[in-house]
Amino acid sequence: MNTLNLKDLGVSGVNAALQAVPEDSNELAWTVVEPMGQHAIGCGLDAPLHVEIRGHAGFFCGGMNKRAEIVVKGHAGVGVAENMMSGKVHVTGNASESAGATAHGGLLVIEGDASSRCGISMKGVDIVVGGSVGHMSAFMAQSGHMVVCGDAGEALGDSIYEAVLFVGGEVESLGADCIEKEMRPEHLKKLAELLEQAGIDADPKSFKRYGSARKLYNFDIDNVDAY
Amino acid sequence: MCGIAGLYLKKPELRSQLGKMFEPMLIEMTDRGPDSAGFAIYGDPVADDRIKVTLASDDENFDWKALDAALEKSLGCDVQTKVLANHAVLDTDAGERDLRNWLGENHPELRIVGSGHTVEIFKQVGLPRDVADQFGLGGMQGSHIIGHTRMATESAVTTAGSHPFATGQDLCLVHNGSLSNHNRLRRQLQREGIEFQTENDTEVAAGYMTWQLRNGLTLREVLTASLADLDGFYTFCVGTADGFAVLRDPIACKHAVLAETDDWVAMATEYRAIAPLPGADTARIWEPAPSKIYAWGDADIRVGQVQ
């Protein structure tokens, strides 16, 4: 186990050390201590590392992640796992706004609550939130899955494309073109898989599925005169 | 983009530590606001029949002693002056209205930065570290403090345009965001007798809250009314003589985080400003919800009509 003290090394020092691990290295387990809420910790990793951040992380933690597994033992600030491509980011506490924004792949797990705009413009990532999400979550979500075990705030899935949303609790309101959809066996199966991967114990049958009504982003020939 | 931070102490024995605890918070917000910085500190209150007025001069060599003497002579009052860099805090038994009128006539070049029984306000153009050093923030004591680091968007980079803004009665405000209805609201408030020194949007919010306090509302009621009357993006951290409150607009796109321990309540734009506080790693930490008022101290007391 290699330990990096962020208070001593700074964010650049920590990230440079993690990014410099050679492809064939056996030194894959790393711990970052005293993160001090600094931004961009563990950004731009592209190796099968296991990075544990002991404490609260600032904005954009684990951004652009490829292949690495990053665990934040604490809360994460704005834009955790922003634009993640693959791998996993796991937050044991809460996450601030725009968690998993624009992420293309991988798995983002937030054991606590996520704030507003969770999964905004998500493009293929799977997001599992143990608690609740704030307003405007999954705004313009394009693909991937978002699982919310608690409640969702106002305007869930506004202007959603083809992302699939599962919510266990109450939805305060649905955004434009987002509707409740039938939970079919394949959805229950996928949801069970995601919950298991996230290590969260919840009954898939207690969830509802939401997705796009496909009236907003598809061209309708009856509207041709409007253009 | 701006940075704001506030610290409210729950234990009186920590009062002597306030400046020392807050200084790293303000400096940590430098990236969000390197243009100017300022802070309002709620220190030792003056007697009921006296007021504290913080003044600022652009002239570093301004003769504060002469001002003190002239004031005492003209208004027949007692004045105790504490000079800190280009600011001075006047502790006087003169009436606030008389004092303001006299200053307006005799020293229009001086800015009244704040007034009340408890608050002292210091703000200056420059890096937060330099501003903190100039005023000796690290050695200051008090019960609570709110501060701001500014990256100007709505008005010029001047000391007058830096935060915090105060328009009277110990009320003080720092703001991250921008208001969209401040011009109309300023005109309305001017008709109600609220005076403004700048074209800044945040000063209008401070003026609005002062006006509502004068109308007899409590701090909590003032903030509830603000949700209806202030339009724009905002995260506010507000101080009164005995109160400390945080409010975000209904969209809540301006960052904010709150943390609380048995010893203190801290608010900042980003958690990294709170991280250096003793006990931050085990504090209860949460993000203030949109349109929800978070208040500590005497947020339910009516300050009422003064003057």
Coordinates of C-alpha atoms in Angstrom, one line a residue:
Chain A
M1 CA 0.0 0.0 0.0
N2 CA 1.4 3.4 -1.0
T3 CA 0.3 6.4 0.8
L4 CA 0.2 10.0 -0.5
N5 CA -0.3 12.9 1.8
L6 CA -2.1 15.6 -0.1
K7 CA -1.3 18.3 2.4
D8 CA 2.4 17.8 1.7
L9 CA 2.2 17.0 -2.0
G10 CA -0.6 19.1 -3.2
V11 CA -3.2 18.0 -5.8
S12 CA -0.7 18.1 -8.6
G13 CA 1.8 16.0 -6.7
V14 CA -0.8 13.4 -5.8
N15 CA -2.2 13.2 -9.3
A16 CA 1.2 13.1 -10.9
A17 CA 2.2 10.1 -8.7
L18 CA -1.0 8.2 -9.6
Q19 CA -0.7 9.0 -13.3
A20 CA 2.9 7.9 -13.4
V21 CA 2.2 4.3 -12.3
P22 CA 3.5 2.1 -15.2
E23 CA 1.0 -0.1 -17.1
D24 CA 2.6 -3.4 -15.8
S25 CA 3.1 -2.2 -12.2
N26 CA 2.2 -4.3 -9.2
E27 CA 1.8 -1.2 -7.2
L28 CA -1.9 -0.8 -7.8
A29 CA -3.2 0.1 -4.3
W30 CA -2.9 3.7 -3.2
T31 CA -4.2 5.7 -0.3
V32 CA -4.6 9.5 -0.3
V33 CA -4.7 11.0 3.2
E34 CA -5.5 14.6 4.3
P35 CA -7.4 15.5 1.1
M36 CA -8.5 18.8 2.8
G37 CA -11.5 19.2 0.4
Q38 CA -9.1 20.0 -2.5
H39 CA -10.4 19.8 -6.1
A40 CA -9.6 17.4 -8.9
I41 CA -8.1 14.6 -6.7
G42 CA -7.6 11.5 -8.8
C43 CA -8.5 13.1 -12.0
G44 CA -7.5 11.7 -15.4
L45 CA -6.4 8.2 -14.2
D46 CA -6.0 5.6 -16.9
A47 CA -4.8 2.4 -15.1
P48 CA -6.4 -0.4 -13.0
L49 CA -5.5 1.4 -9.8
H50 CA -7.4 1.2 -6.5
V51 CA -7.3 4.6 -4.9
E52 CA -8.7 5.2 -1.5
I53 CA -9.2 8.9 -0.5
R54 CA -9.5 9.1 3.3
G55 CA -11.6 12.2 4.0
H56 CA -13.7 14.7 2.2
A57 CA -12.9 15.5 -1.5
G58 CA -13.5 18.8 -3.3
F59 CA -14.9 19.3 -6.7
F60 CA -14.4 17.0 -9.8
C61 CA -12.9 14.1 -7.8
G62 CA -12.2 11.1 -10.1
G63 CA -13.1 13.2 -13.2
M64 CA -12.4 11.6 -16.6
N65 CA -11.6 8.3 -14.8
K66 CA -10.6 5.3 -17.0
R67 CA -10.3 1.8 -15.4
A68 CA -9.4 3.0 -11.9
E69 CA -11.4 2.2 -8.8
I70 CA -11.6 5.3 -6.6
V71 CA -13.2 5.2 -3.2
V72 CA -13.9 8.5 -1.3
K73 CA -14.2 7.7 2.4
G74 CA -16.2 10.8 3.1
H75 CA -18.2 13.4 1.1
A76 CA -17.4 14.5 -2.4
G77 CA -17.9 18.0 -3.8
V78 CA -19.4 19.2 -7.1
G79 CA -19.0 17.1 -10.2
V80 CA -17.6 13.8 -8.7
A81 CA -16.7 11.4 -11.5
E82 CA -17.5 14.0 -14.1
N83 CA -17.0 12.6 -17.6
M84 CA -15.9 9.2 -16.3
M85 CA -15.2 6.8 -19.1
S86 CA -14.9 3.5 -17.3
G87 CA -13.9 2.1 -13.9
K88 CA -15.6 2.9 -10.6
V89 CA -16.0 5.8 -8.3
H90 CA -17.5 5.1 -4.9
V91 CA -18.4 7.8 -2.3
T92 CA -19.3 6.5 1.2
G93 CA -20.8 9.9 2.2
N94 CA -22.9 12.4 0.2
A95 CA -22.1 14.0 -3.1
S96 CA -22.7 17.6 -4.1
E97 CA -24.2 18.9 -7.4
S98 CA -23.7 17.4 -10.8
A99 CA -22.4 14.0 -9.7
G100 CA -21.5 11.9 -12.7
A101 CA -22.1 14.8 -15.1
T102 CA -21.6 13.8 -18.8
A103 CA -20.0 10.5 -17.8
H104 CA -19.7 8.0 -20.6
G105 CA -19.2 4.7 -18.7
G106 CA -18.2 3.0 -15.5
L107 CA -20.1 2.9 -12.2
L108 CA -20.6 5.8 -9.8
V109 CA -21.9 4.7 -6.3
I110 CA -22.9 7.3 -3.8
E111 CA -23.9 5.7 -0.5
G112 CA -25.5 8.8 0.9
D113 CA -27.5 11.6 -0.9
A114 CA -26.6 13.3 -4.1
S115 CA -27.5 17.0 -4.6
S116 CA -29.1 18.7 -7.6
R117 CA -28.4 17.7 -11.2
C118 CA -27.1 14.3 -10.4
G119 CA -26.3 12.5 -13.8
I120 CA -26.8 15.7 -15.8
S121 CA -26.2 14.9 -19.5
M122 CA -25.0 11.4 -18.6
K123 CA -23.9 9.5 -21.7
G124 CA -23.7 5.8 -20.6
V125 CA -22.5 5.8 -17.0
D126 CA -24.4 3.8 -14.4
I127 CA -25.1 5.8 -11.2
V128 CA -26.4 4.2 -8.0
V129 CA -27.4 6.5 -5.1
G130 CA -28.2 5.0 -1.8
G131 CA -30.1 8.0 -0.6
S132 CA -31.9 10.8 -2.4
V133 CA -31.1 13.1 -5.4
G134 CA -31.9 16.8 -5.7
H135 CA -33.7 18.8 -8.3
M136 CA -33.0 18.6 -12.0
S137 CA -31.4 15.2 -11.7
A138 CA -30.8 13.3 -15.0
F139 CA -31.4 16.5 -16.9
M140 CA -30.8 15.7 -20.6
A141 CA -29.6 12.3 -19.7
Q142 CA -28.7 10.5 -22.9
S143 CA -27.9 6.9 -21.9
G144 CA -26.9 4.7 -19.0
H145 CA -28.8 4.0 -15.8
M146 CA -29.5 6.0 -12.7
V147 CA -30.7 4.2 -9.6
V148 CA -32.1 6.3 -6.7
C149 CA -33.0 4.3 -3.6
G150 CA -34.5 7.3 -1.8
D151 CA -36.5 10.2 -3.3
A152 CA -35.9 12.4 -6.4
G153 CA -36.3 16.2 -6.3
E154 CA -38.2 18.4 -8.7
A155 CA -38.0 17.9 -12.5
L156 CA -36.5 14.5 -12.6
G157 CA -35.3 13.6 -16.1
D158 CA -36.1 16.9 -17.8
S159 CA -35.5 16.6 -21.5
I160 CA -34.3 13.1 -21.1
Y161 CA -33.1 11.0 -24.1
E162 CA -32.5 7.3 -23.6
A163 CA -31.2 7.0 -20.1
V164 CA -33.1 4.7 -17.8
L165 CA -34.1 5.9 -14.3
F166 CA -35.1 3.8 -11.3
V167 CA -36.4 5.4 -8.2
G168 CA -37.3 3.6 -5.0
G169 CA -38.9 6.5 -3.1
E170 CA -41.1 9.5 -4.1
V171 CA -40.5 11.7 -7.1
E172 CA -41.3 15.3 -6.4
S173 CA -42.1 16.0 -10.0
L174 CA -41.1 14.8 -13.4
G175 CA -39.4 17.1 -15.9
A176 CA -40.5 17.7 -19.5
D177 CA -40.9 14.5 -21.5
C178 CA -40.1 12.2 -18.6
I179 CA -42.7 9.6 -17.8
E180 CA -43.1 6.6 -15.6
K181 CA -42.7 3.4 -17.6
E182 CA -43.5 -0.3 -17.1
M183 CA -41.0 -2.3 -15.1
R184 CA -40.4 -5.4 -17.3
P185 CA -38.4 -8.5 -16.3
E186 CA -35.3 -7.2 -18.1
H187 CA -35.4 -4.0 -16.1
L188 CA -35.8 -5.8 -12.8
K189 CA -32.8 -7.9 -13.8
K190 CA -30.6 -4.9 -14.7
L191 CA -31.6 -3.1 -11.5
A192 CA -30.8 -6.1 -9.4
E193 CA -27.4 -6.3 -11.0
L194 CA -26.7 -2.6 -10.4
L195 CA -27.7 -2.8 -6.8
E196 CA -25.5 -5.8 -6.3
Q197 CA -22.5 -4.1 -8.0
A198 CA -23.1 -1.1 -5.7
G199 CA -23.3 -3.3 -2.6
I200 CA -26.7 -1.8 -1.7
D201 CA -29.4 -4.0 -0.2
A202 CA -32.7 -3.0 -1.7
D203 CA -35.7 -4.8 -3.3
P204 CA -35.8 -4.1 -7.0
K205 CA -39.6 -4.7 -7.0
S206 CA -40.0 -1.6 -4.8
F207 CA -38.6 0.7 -7.5
K208 CA -40.4 2.5 -10.4
R209 CA -38.9 3.0 -13.8
Y210 CA -38.9 6.4 -15.6
G211 CA -37.7 7.3 -19.0
S212 CA -38.3 9.4 -22.1
A213 CA -41.8 9.8 -23.7
R214 CA -39.8 10.5 -26.9
K215 CA -42.0 13.4 -27.8
L216 CA -39.5 16.2 -27.2
Y217 CA -36.4 15.0 -29.0
N218 CA -37.9 13.2 -31.9
F219 CA -39.0 15.1 -35.0
D220 CA -42.8 14.9 -35.5
I221 CA -43.9 15.4 -39.1
D222 CA -47.1 17.2 -37.8
N223 CA -44.8 20.0 -36.6
V224 CA -43.2 20.6 -39.9
D225 CA -44.9 24.0 -40.3
A226 CA -43.3 25.2 -37.2
Y227 CA -39.8 25.1 -38.7
Chain B
M1 CA -17.5 33.9 -9.4
C2 CA -16.9 34.8 -5.8
G3 CA -16.0 33.0 -2.6
I4 CA -17.9 33.5 0.7
A5 CA -17.3 32.1 4.1
G6 CA -18.8 32.5 7.5
L7 CA -18.0 31.2 11.0
Y8 CA -20.3 31.4 14.0
L9 CA -18.9 30.3 17.4
K10 CA -21.3 28.4 19.7
K11 CA -18.9 28.6 22.7
P12 CA -18.0 32.0 24.2
E13 CA -14.6 30.7 25.3
L14 CA -13.6 30.5 21.6
R15 CA -14.1 34.2 21.0
S16 CA -10.4 35.0 21.2
Q17 CA -9.8 32.4 18.5
L18 CA -12.3 33.8 15.9
G19 CA -9.8 35.7 13.7
K20 CA -7.3 32.9 13.8
M21 CA -9.8 30.3 12.9
F22 CA -11.4 32.4 10.1
E23 CA -8.2 33.7 8.4
P24 CA -7.4 30.4 6.6
M25 CA -11.0 30.1 5.5
L26 CA -10.9 33.5 3.7
I27 CA -7.4 32.8 2.2
E28 CA -8.6 29.4 0.9
M29 CA -11.2 31.2 -1.2
T30 CA -8.6 33.2 -3.0
D31 CA -9.0 31.2 -6.2
R32 CA -12.7 32.2 -6.3
G33 CA -12.0 35.9 -5.7
P34 CA -8.5 37.4 -6.1
D35 CA -9.8 41.0 -6.8
S36 CA -10.6 42.0 -3.3
A37 CA -11.6 40.7 0.0
G38 CA -13.5 41.8 3.1
F39 CA -15.0 40.6 6.3
A40 CA -17.5 41.7 8.9
I41 CA -16.6 40.8 12.4
Y42 CA -19.1 40.8 15.3
G43 CA -16.8 41.7 18.3
D44 CA -17.5 43.4 21.6
P45 CA -20.7 45.5 21.6
V46 CA -20.6 49.1 22.6
A47 CA -23.0 50.4 25.3
D48 CA -26.7 50.9 24.4
D49 CA -26.3 54.7 24.1
R50 CA -23.3 54.4 21.8
I51 CA -22.7 53.2 18.2
K52 CA -19.7 51.8 16.3
V53 CA -19.1 53.2 12.8
T54 CA -16.5 51.8 10.5
L55 CA -15.1 54.4 8.1
A56 CA -12.7 53.9 5.1
S57 CA -10.5 56.4 3.4
D58 CA -8.7 56.1 0.0
D59 CA -6.0 58.3 1.4
E60 CA -3.6 56.2 3.5
N61 CA -2.4 59.3 5.3
F62 CA -5.8 60.5 6.3
D63 CA -5.6 62.3 9.7
W64 CA -8.1 60.2 11.8
K65 CA -7.0 62.1 15.0
A66 CA -8.1 65.4 13.5
L67 CA -11.4 63.8 12.5
D68 CA -11.9 62.5 16.0
A69 CA -11.2 66.0 17.5
A70 CA -13.4 67.8 14.9
L71 CA -16.3 65.5 15.5
E72 CA -16.2 65.9 19.2
K73 CA -16.1 69.6 18.9
S74 CA -18.8 70.0 16.3
L75 CA -21.3 67.4 17.7
G76 CA -20.4 67.8 21.4
C77 CA -19.9 64.1 21.6
D78 CA -17.3 61.6 22.8
V79 CA -15.4 59.7 20.1
Q80 CA -13.0 56.8 20.6
T81 CA -11.1 56.0 17.3
K82 CA -9.4 52.7 16.5
V83 CA -7.4 52.9 13.3
L84 CA -6.6 49.8 11.2
A85 CA -4.8 50.4 7.9
N86 CA -7.0 52.8 5.9
H87 CA -10.1 52.0 8.0
A88 CA -11.1 53.5 11.4
V89 CA -13.7 52.3 13.8
L90 CA -15.4 55.2 15.7
D91 CA -17.1 54.3 19.0
T92 CA -19.2 57.3 19.8
D93 CA -22.3 58.5 21.7
A94 CA -23.3 60.8 18.8
G95 CA -26.6 60.1 17.1
E96 CA -26.1 58.0 13.9
R97 CA -28.1 60.4 11.8
D98 CA -26.1 63.5 13.1
L99 CA -22.8 61.6 12.5
R100 CA -23.8 60.6 9.0
N101 CA -24.9 64.2 8.1
W102 CA -21.7 65.7 9.5
L103 CA -19.5 63.3 7.6
G104 CA -21.5 63.9 4.4
E105 CA -21.0 67.6 4.7
N106 CA -17.4 67.7 6.0
H107 CA -15.8 64.5 4.7
P108 CA -17.7 63.3 1.6
E109 CA -14.5 61.5 0.6
L110 CA -14.9 59.0 3.5
R111 CA -17.0 55.9 3.1
I112 CA -19.2 54.6 5.9
V113 CA -18.5 50.9 5.6
G114 CA -20.8 49.8 8.3
S115 CA -22.5 50.7 11.6
G116 CA -24.2 49.2 14.5
H117 CA -23.5 48.2 18.1
T118 CA -21.4 45.2 17.4
V119 CA -20.2 44.9 13.8
E120 CA -16.9 46.2 12.4
I121 CA -16.3 45.8 8.6
F122 CA -13.0 45.8 6.8
K123 CA -12.6 45.4 3.0
Q124 CA -10.0 46.3 0.5
V125 CA -8.9 45.6 -3.1
G126 CA -6.1 43.0 -3.2
L127 CA -5.4 39.4 -2.5
P128 CA -7.3 38.0 0.5
R129 CA -4.0 37.2 2.3
D130 CA -2.8 40.8 1.9
V131 CA -6.2 42.1 3.0
A132 CA -6.2 39.8 6.1
D133 CA -2.6 41.0 6.9
Q134 CA -3.4 44.7 6.5
F135 CA -6.2 44.6 9.1
G136 CA -4.7 42.0 11.4
L137 CA -7.6 39.5 10.9
G138 CA -5.7 36.7 12.7
G139 CA -5.6 38.6 16.0
M140 CA -9.3 39.6 16.0
Q141 CA -11.9 38.3 18.4
G142 CA -15.6 38.1 18.4
S143 CA -18.7 35.8 18.2
H144 CA -19.1 35.5 14.5
I145 CA -17.7 36.7 11.2
I146 CA -18.6 36.6 7.5
G147 CA -16.2 37.2 4.7
H148 CA -16.0 37.5 0.9
T149 CA -13.4 37.1 -1.8
R150 CA -14.5 38.8 -4.9
M151 CA -14.2 38.3 -8.7
A152 CA -16.1 41.2 -9.9
T153 CA -18.9 40.7 -12.5
E154 CA -21.6 43.3 -11.9
S155 CA -19.6 46.4 -11.0
A156 CA -16.0 47.7 -10.9
V157 CA -13.1 46.3 -8.9
T158 CA -13.1 49.0 -6.2
T159 CA -13.0 48.9 -2.4
A160 CA -16.4 50.4 -2.3
G161 CA -17.7 47.6 -4.5
S162 CA -16.2 44.9 -2.4
H163 CA -18.2 42.9 0.1
P164 CA -19.4 42.7 2.8
F165 CA -22.2 45.2 2.5
A166 CA -23.9 46.8 5.4
T167 CA -26.6 49.4 5.3
G168 CA -27.2 49.7 9.1
Q169 CA -28.3 48.1 12.3
D170 CA -25.4 45.5 12.5
L171 CA -26.9 43.7 9.5
C172 CA -24.2 42.5 7.1
L173 CA -24.3 40.5 4.0
V174 CA -22.0 38.5 1.7
H175 CA -23.2 37.2 -1.6
N176 CA -22.1 34.8 -4.3
G177 CA -24.2 35.3 -7.4
S178 CA -25.9 38.1 -9.2
L179 CA -29.3 39.8 -8.8
S180 CA -31.4 40.7 -11.8
N181 CA -33.9 43.1 -10.2
H182 CA -31.5 45.3 -8.2
N183 CA -32.0 48.5 -10.2
R184 CA -35.8 48.6 -9.7
L185 CA -35.5 47.5 -6.1
R186 CA -32.8 50.2 -5.4
R187 CA -35.2 52.9 -6.6
Q188 CA -38.0 51.6 -4.4
L189 CA -35.8 51.4 -1.3
Q190 CA -34.4 54.9 -1.9
R191 CA -38.0 56.1 -1.7
E192 CA -38.2 54.3 1.6
G193 CA -35.1 56.2 2.9
I194 CA -32.5 53.6 2.4
E195 CA -29.2 55.1 1.3
F196 CA -26.8 53.4 -1.2
Q197 CA -23.2 54.1 -1.9
T198 CA -22.6 52.0 -5.0
E199 CA -24.3 50.6 -8.1
N200 CA -23.6 47.1 -6.7
D201 CA -26.4 44.5 -6.7
T202 CA -25.4 43.0 -3.3
E203 CA -25.7 46.4 -1.6
V204 CA -29.3 46.4 -2.7
A205 CA -29.9 43.1 -1.0
A206 CA -28.3 44.4 2.1
G207 CA -30.5 47.5 1.9
Y208 CA -33.6 45.4 1.3
M209 CA -32.9 43.3 4.4
T210 CA -32.1 46.4 6.5
W211 CA -35.4 47.9 5.4
Q212 CA -37.3 44.8 6.3
L213 CA -35.6 44.6 9.8
R214 CA -36.7 48.2 10.3
N215 CA -40.2 47.2 9.4
G216 CA -40.1 44.9 12.4
L217 CA -39.4 41.6 10.8
T218 CA -37.1 39.0 12.4
L219 CA -34.0 37.8 10.5
R220 CA -35.8 34.6 9.6
E221 CA -38.8 36.6 8.3
V222 CA -36.6 38.9 6.4
L223 CA -35.0 36.0 4.6
T224 CA -38.4 34.4 3.8
A225 CA -39.5 37.8 2.3
S226 CA -36.2 37.9 0.3
L227 CA -37.1 34.7 -1.5
A228 CA -40.1 36.5 -3.0
D229 CA -38.6 39.9 -3.6
L230 CA -35.0 39.2 -4.7
D231 CA -34.6 37.8 -8.2
G232 CA -31.4 36.3 -9.4
F233 CA -28.8 33.8 -8.4
Y234 CA -27.6 34.0 -4.8
T235 CA -26.1 32.2 -1.9
F236 CA -26.2 34.7 1.0
C237 CA -24.5 34.5 4.3
V238 CA -26.0 37.1 6.6
G239 CA -24.9 38.3 10.0
T240 CA -26.8 40.4 12.6
A241 CA -25.7 41.4 16.1
D242 CA -26.6 38.0 17.5
G243 CA -27.6 36.0 14.4
F244 CA -26.1 34.1 11.6
A245 CA -28.0 32.8 8.6
V246 CA -27.6 31.2 5.1
L247 CA -30.0 31.3 2.2
R248 CA -29.8 30.0 -1.4
D249 CA -32.1 30.9 -4.2
P250 CA -34.6 28.3 -5.5
I251 CA -32.4 27.1 -8.3
A252 CA -29.3 26.9 -6.0
C253 CA -26.7 26.9 -8.7
K254 CA -24.2 28.9 -6.6
H255 CA -22.3 26.4 -4.4
A256 CA -22.5 26.3 -0.7
V257 CA -21.7 24.0 2.1
L258 CA -22.5 24.1 5.8
A259 CA -20.7 22.3 8.6
E260 CA -21.5 22.2 12.3
T261 CA -19.8 20.8 15.5
D262 CA -20.5 21.4 19.1
D263 CA -18.1 24.4 18.9
W264 CA -19.0 26.2 15.7
V265 CA -21.1 26.5 12.6
A266 CA -19.2 27.2 9.3
M267 CA -20.4 28.1 5.9
A268 CA -18.4 28.4 2.7
T269 CA -18.7 28.3 -1.0
E270 CA -16.5 25.2 -1.0
Y271 CA -15.7 22.7 1.7
R272 CA -11.9 23.3 1.3
A273 CA -12.4 26.6 3.2
I274 CA -13.9 24.7 6.1
A275 CA -11.4 21.8 6.0
P276 CA -8.7 23.6 8.1
L277 CA -11.1 24.2 11.1
P278 CA -10.4 22.1 14.1
G279 CA -12.9 19.2 14.0
A280 CA -13.9 19.7 10.4
D281 CA -13.2 16.1 9.4
T282 CA -15.8 14.8 11.9
A283 CA -18.3 17.7 11.6
R284 CA -21.8 17.3 10.4
I285 CA -21.5 18.5 6.8
W286 CA -24.4 19.2 4.4
E287 CA -25.3 21.2 1.4
P288 CA -28.0 23.9 2.1
A289 CA -31.2 23.1 0.2
P290 CA -32.7 25.6 -2.2
S291 CA -35.0 28.2 -0.7
K292 CA -34.4 26.9 2.8
I293 CA -33.4 29.2 5.7
Y294 CA -30.6 28.1 8.0
A295 CA -30.2 30.3 11.0
W296 CA -28.4 30.3 14.3
G297 CA -28.4 32.6 17.2
D298 CA -31.2 35.1 17.7
A299 CA -32.7 34.9 14.2
D300 CA -36.2 35.2 15.6
I301 CA -35.7 38.4 17.5
R302 CA -37.3 41.6 16.3
V303 CA -34.7 44.3 16.1
G304 CA -37.5 46.7 15.4
Q305 CA -37.6 50.4 14.5
V306 CA -34.3 52.2 15.3
Q307 CA -34.3 55.9 14.9

